[in-house]
Structures are given as structure tokens and as C-alpha cells.
Short mmCIF file of C-alpha atoms and ligand atoms in Angstrom, two decimals:
data_model
loop_
_atom_site.label_atom_id
_atom_site.label_comp_id
_atom_site.label_asym_id
_atom_site.label_seq_id
_atom_site.Cartn_x
_atom_site.Cartn_y
_atom_site.Cartn_z
CA MET A 295 34.72 -22.54 30.41
CA ILE A 296 31.02 -21.87 29.95
CA LYS A 297 29.59 -23.80 27.00
CA ASP A 298 27.44 -21.37 25.08
CA THR A 299 28.40 -20.61 21.46
CA ARG A 300 31.07 -23.34 21.55
CA LEU A 301 33.32 -21.04 19.55
CA ILE A 302 36.85 -19.98 20.57
CA LEU A 303 38.58 -17.17 18.70
CA ALA A 304 42.30 -17.67 17.99
CA LEU A 305 43.45 -14.06 18.14
CA ASP A 306 46.78 -14.21 16.30
CA VAL A 307 47.04 -10.51 15.52
CA THR A 308 50.15 -8.58 16.56
CA ASP A 309 48.66 -5.12 17.15
CA ARG A 310 47.43 -4.32 20.66
CA HIS A 311 44.71 -1.90 19.60
CA GLN A 312 43.35 -4.31 17.00
CA ALA A 313 43.44 -7.19 19.51
CA LEU A 314 41.43 -5.24 22.09
CA LYS A 315 38.95 -3.97 19.50
CA ILE A 316 38.27 -7.44 18.07
CA SER A 317 37.95 -8.87 21.60
CA GLN A 318 35.33 -6.24 22.45
CA ASP A 319 33.51 -6.84 19.14
CA VAL A 320 33.24 -10.63 19.49
CA LYS A 321 32.40 -10.61 23.21
CA GLY A 322 29.19 -12.60 23.65
CA TYR A 323 29.73 -14.57 20.44
CA VAL A 324 32.78 -16.55 21.56
CA ASP A 325 33.19 -18.55 24.78
CA ALA A 326 36.93 -17.81 25.01
CA ILE A 327 39.77 -16.10 23.19
CA LYS A 328 42.94 -18.11 22.57
CA ILE A 329 46.08 -16.00 22.45
CA GLY A 330 49.62 -17.15 21.91
CA TYR A 331 53.14 -16.16 20.96
CA PRO A 332 52.24 -13.79 18.09
CA LEU A 333 50.17 -11.42 20.23
CA VAL A 334 52.04 -11.79 23.52
CA LEU A 335 55.52 -11.40 21.99
CA ALA A 336 54.34 -8.37 20.05
CA THR A 337 52.55 -6.58 22.86
CA GLY A 338 53.72 -8.01 26.20
CA LYS A 339 52.09 -10.34 28.69
CA ASP A 340 49.78 -7.70 30.19
CA ILE A 341 47.56 -8.24 27.14
CA ILE A 342 46.51 -11.55 28.73
CA GLY A 343 44.85 -9.82 31.68
CA GLU A 344 43.41 -7.02 29.55
CA ILE A 345 41.58 -9.48 27.30
CA ALA A 346 40.63 -11.71 30.22
CA GLU A 347 38.66 -8.78 31.68
CA MET A 348 36.36 -9.07 28.63
CA VAL A 349 36.40 -12.76 27.66
CA PRO A 350 38.05 -15.84 29.24
CA VAL A 351 41.58 -16.35 27.88
CA ILE A 352 43.21 -19.60 26.83
CA ALA A 353 46.97 -19.05 26.59
CA ASP A 354 48.35 -21.17 23.76
CA PHE A 355 52.03 -21.50 24.60
CA LYS A 356 52.18 -25.23 23.85
CA VAL A 357 54.36 -25.65 26.92
CA ALA A 358 56.86 -28.51 26.56
CA ASP A 359 59.68 -28.65 29.10
CA ILE A 360 60.94 -30.33 32.25
CA PRO A 361 58.59 -30.08 35.25
CA ASN A 362 60.47 -27.24 36.95
CA THR A 363 60.51 -25.04 33.85
CA ASP A 364 56.87 -25.88 33.14
CA ARG A 365 56.00 -24.82 36.68
CA LEU A 366 57.74 -21.47 36.24
CA ILE A 367 55.94 -20.88 32.90
CA CYS A 368 52.54 -21.88 34.32
CA GLU A 369 52.95 -19.53 37.26
CA GLN A 370 53.74 -16.61 34.95
CA VAL A 371 50.81 -17.36 32.62
CA PHE A 372 48.19 -17.79 35.36
CA SER A 373 49.48 -14.82 37.37
CA ALA A 374 49.04 -12.74 34.21
CA GLY A 375 45.35 -13.64 34.25
CA ALA A 376 44.94 -16.56 31.84
CA ASN A 377 42.01 -18.84 32.56
CA ALA A 378 43.57 -21.81 30.77
CA LEU A 379 46.84 -22.93 29.20
CA ILE A 380 47.60 -25.28 26.31
CA VAL A 381 50.55 -27.63 26.89
CA HIS A 382 52.12 -30.46 24.91
CA GLY A 383 51.67 -34.04 26.06
CA PHE A 384 54.83 -35.57 24.56
CA THR A 385 56.98 -34.39 27.48
CA GLY A 386 55.26 -37.04 29.61
CA SER A 387 53.32 -37.55 32.80
CA ASP A 388 55.61 -35.70 35.26
CA SER A 389 55.67 -32.50 33.24
CA LEU A 390 51.90 -32.64 32.72
CA LYS A 391 51.24 -33.37 36.40
CA THR A 392 53.19 -30.25 37.36
CA CYS A 393 51.13 -28.08 34.97
CA VAL A 394 47.88 -29.50 36.39
CA GLU A 395 49.04 -28.82 39.96
CA VAL A 396 49.88 -25.18 39.24
CA ALA A 397 46.62 -24.71 37.33
CA GLU A 398 44.66 -26.06 40.30
CA VAL A 399 46.26 -23.54 42.64
CA HIS A 400 45.10 -20.74 40.33
CA GLY A 401 41.64 -22.23 39.62
CA ALA A 402 42.68 -22.52 35.96
CA ASP A 403 42.50 -25.22 33.28
CA ILE A 404 45.03 -27.22 31.26
CA TYR A 405 44.42 -28.42 27.70
CA VAL A 406 46.79 -30.98 26.15
CA VAL A 407 47.68 -31.11 22.45
CA THR A 408 47.12 -34.58 20.99
CA GLU A 409 47.35 -34.46 17.20
CA MET A 410 47.79 -31.13 15.43
CA SER A 411 45.67 -30.01 12.49
CA HIS A 412 48.34 -29.34 9.85
CA PRO A 413 49.66 -31.98 7.36
CA GLY A 414 53.01 -32.24 9.20
CA ALA A 415 51.21 -33.72 12.20
CA LEU A 416 51.15 -36.98 10.25
CA ASP A 417 54.99 -37.17 10.31
CA PHE A 418 55.29 -37.82 14.05
CA MET A 419 52.33 -36.71 16.13
CA GLN A 420 49.58 -38.94 14.81
CA LYS A 421 51.53 -42.04 15.84
CA VAL A 422 51.42 -41.05 19.51
CA ALA A 423 48.24 -38.95 19.57
CA GLU A 424 46.09 -41.68 21.10
CA ASP A 425 48.66 -42.28 23.86
CA MET A 426 48.71 -38.55 24.60
CA ALA A 427 44.91 -38.49 24.74
CA GLN A 428 45.05 -41.30 27.32
CA LEU A 429 47.76 -39.46 29.26
CA ALA A 430 45.59 -36.32 29.32
CA SER A 431 42.58 -38.29 30.45
CA ASN A 432 44.57 -39.96 33.24
CA ALA A 433 45.87 -36.57 34.40
CA LYS A 434 42.28 -35.28 34.62
CA VAL A 435 42.99 -32.17 32.59
CA ALA A 436 40.14 -29.94 31.41
CA GLY A 437 40.52 -31.14 27.85
CA VAL A 438 42.56 -31.93 24.78
CA VAL A 439 43.23 -30.25 21.46
CA ALA A 440 42.28 -32.37 18.41
CA PRO A 441 42.19 -31.54 14.68
CA ALA A 442 39.04 -30.22 12.98
CA THR A 443 40.82 -30.97 9.70
CA ARG A 444 40.38 -34.70 10.50
CA PRO A 445 36.95 -35.20 12.11
CA GLU A 446 37.52 -38.96 12.18
CA ARG A 447 40.48 -38.34 14.49
CA VAL A 448 38.33 -36.15 16.74
CA GLN A 449 35.92 -39.08 16.92
CA LYS A 450 38.75 -41.52 17.73
CA ILE A 451 40.18 -39.26 20.43
CA ARG A 452 36.69 -38.83 21.92
CA SER A 453 36.39 -42.63 22.12
CA ILE A 454 39.62 -42.73 24.16
CA ILE A 455 38.96 -39.87 26.59
CA GLY A 456 35.24 -40.51 27.14
CA ASN A 457 32.95 -37.65 28.08
CA ASP A 458 34.64 -36.41 31.25
CA ILE A 459 37.09 -34.07 29.54
CA ALA A 460 36.56 -31.67 26.65
CA ILE A 461 37.85 -31.46 23.10
CA ILE A 462 38.76 -28.08 21.64
CA SER A 463 39.35 -28.27 17.92
CA PRO A 464 41.37 -25.95 15.66
CA GLY A 465 41.68 -26.09 11.88
CA VAL A 466 38.29 -24.65 10.90
CA GLY A 467 38.13 -22.28 7.95
CA VAL A 468 41.46 -21.40 6.33
CA GLN A 469 42.99 -24.81 7.21
CA GLY A 470 40.02 -26.52 5.54
CA GLY A 471 38.06 -27.96 8.46
CA SER A 472 34.34 -27.45 9.02
CA ALA A 473 32.92 -26.26 12.35
CA ALA A 474 29.79 -28.37 11.93
CA ASP A 475 31.76 -31.54 11.12
CA ALA A 476 34.10 -31.08 14.09
CA ILE A 477 31.19 -30.60 16.48
CA LYS A 478 29.35 -33.61 15.03
CA ALA A 479 32.54 -35.69 15.46
CA GLY A 480 32.60 -34.89 19.18
CA ALA A 481 34.35 -31.55 19.66
CA ASP A 482 32.99 -29.40 22.47
CA TRP A 483 34.43 -26.20 21.03
CA VAL A 484 35.94 -25.20 17.72
CA ILE A 485 38.84 -22.77 17.51
CA VAL A 486 38.79 -20.29 14.62
CA GLY A 487 41.43 -17.70 13.86
CA ARG A 488 41.92 -16.12 10.45
CA SER A 489 38.34 -16.68 9.24
CA ILE A 490 37.27 -14.31 12.03
CA TYR A 491 40.10 -11.84 12.69
CA LEU A 492 40.87 -11.26 9.00
CA ALA A 493 37.18 -10.78 8.10
CA ASP A 494 35.95 -7.27 7.28
CA ASP A 495 33.48 -7.70 10.13
CA PRO A 496 34.90 -10.12 12.76
CA LYS A 497 31.72 -9.94 14.85
CA LYS A 498 29.56 -10.98 11.88
CA ALA A 499 32.01 -13.77 10.99
CA ALA A 500 31.89 -15.08 14.58
CA MET A 501 28.09 -14.91 14.63
CA GLU A 502 27.90 -16.91 11.39
CA ILE A 503 30.19 -19.67 12.68
CA ALA A 504 28.29 -19.74 16.00
CA LYS A 505 25.08 -20.22 14.00
CA GLU A 506 26.65 -23.04 11.96
CA ILE A 507 27.59 -24.75 15.23
CA LYS A 508 24.10 -24.29 16.69
CA ASP A 509 22.48 -25.66 13.54
CA ALA A 510 24.78 -28.71 13.65
CA ILE A 511 23.80 -29.39 17.28
CA ASP A 512 20.07 -28.88 16.61
CA GLN A 513 20.07 -31.27 13.63
O1 3DU B 823 44.08 -21.54 11.18
P1 3DU B 823 43.47 -20.46 12.03
O2 3DU B 823 43.85 -19.08 11.60
O3 3DU B 823 41.99 -20.66 12.22
O4 3DU B 823 44.12 -20.56 13.49
C1 3DU B 823 44.18 -21.75 14.23
C2 3DU B 823 44.80 -21.49 15.57
O5 3DU B 823 44.88 -22.69 16.32
C3 3DU B 823 46.21 -20.93 15.53
O6 3DU B 823 46.37 -20.10 16.67
C4 3DU B 823 47.09 -22.15 15.67
O7 3DU B 823 48.34 -21.86 16.23
C5 3DU B 823 46.26 -23.01 16.60
N1 3DU B 823 46.44 -24.45 16.48
C6 3DU B 823 46.23 -25.09 15.31
O8 3DU B 823 45.90 -24.46 14.29
C7 3DU B 823 46.39 -26.48 15.26
C8 3DU B 823 46.72 -27.18 16.35
O9 3DU B 823 46.78 -28.49 16.29
C9 3DU B 823 46.89 -26.50 17.54
C10 3DU B 823 46.74 -25.14 17.57
#
């Protein structure tokens, strides 16, 4: 993924026309568009390729199964045109290795969830997040997903994975996280959904967050 605005749009709309219009509007202001179950279940998997023609697509299916099922899912997602796929780490090294192998064949990237951004992540995930960050680092994935709602955890996860793999960080805006704080804590990209796609002018909203990120880097 080319590092320019360092902003990823989470496009969780369920209307095909709206999804394509917003994608066209924000093109140039986001480095990738993350799409997941809401949009793909509502409109079909061809939407992946349609958006990928405009902006690189990260498919957020949080894949979490045995290696063979993961392989079948990865093949479908990459054949549909996704540039990257988000998978869970808790299924372990064999499942993750399979996802990385399929991604390599397609010239695509894998991102591994470590700790999620919502309060419930403290129930189970936080306890194993650092182990999953290490697992991701060992598997030489493109990056990990870490919570913008807890910049100190982004910082901790960065200290575990080093600088060879990236951090993409959701939780900015409606969930309470700040783009500037996440970037300063060590995130390479922030992921923003509702604050952009629910705005009256999604392009303007994306431009404003991109500027906040740039200002934080320039400080
Ligand atoms: O809260 P927002 O509307 O900005 O959307 C955040 C997106 O990132 C959304 O697609 C959600 O499913 C995803 N995500 C998290 O919010 C938190 C995680 O830990 C992982 C993914």
C-alpha cells in the first residue's frame, strides 16, 4: 500500500450506488478503502473488484478458521480483486501461514488483528494481543490492526513488531480515538468509517482527517 495520506476509509455502507459514489469522491484522499461483510453481503463480491479499480481494497473479513477453510476464503477474496485481507491471529500459526502463502501467490497483503478497538476487547483479546503481534511479526505479514482508541497499546504493539511491518489503526472518530494520537503512537495508517461516510461531504471529511494526520507528522 502506498503511504501518502495515511488514511483508510472503512466503507461500511450497504448500498452499491452510494459505495461507488463515495469511493470515487474520496479517491486521492485515502490510500485504501476497507470493505467488509456489510457491503459485500448487501451487494455481492463483485463490489470488491469494482472499488479496487479506483482505490486499493482491504477486505475486512477477519478470517478465523482452519488452514484449509482459510485457504478457500483467501482464494475467493484475492480472485475477486482485493489487494489485502484482514485475518484474526488467535487461530494460530498454521492458519496464518496458509493465508500468507495464498496472499503471496496473488501479490496481496495480510493484516492480522491484535487487539480490537471496542471496550469488549478488554474481556479476552488484550490478554493475548502482544502474543498475536509477535505471531504476525514472525509470519512476516504486511501489518497488524491495533486500536486507535488506546494509543498506548499502539505504542506497545509497535515495540513488539519493530518497524518492518505496518500498523493500521481503527477507532478514530465515532469510537473516540484521535487520528493524530494514533499516528504519533506509531500507527502507519488510521482507519475511519462513520466520520467520513456519514458526513454530508465525505470528500471534505476525508481531506480534513488527512490534514490532521499530516499536521501530526510535521509537528
Ligand atoms: O468506527 P468506524 O465507523 O470508524 O469504523 C471502524 C471500522 O474498523 C469498522 O469497519 C470496524 O468493523 C473496523 N474495526 C474496528 O473498528 C476495530 C477493530 O479492532 C477492527 C476493525
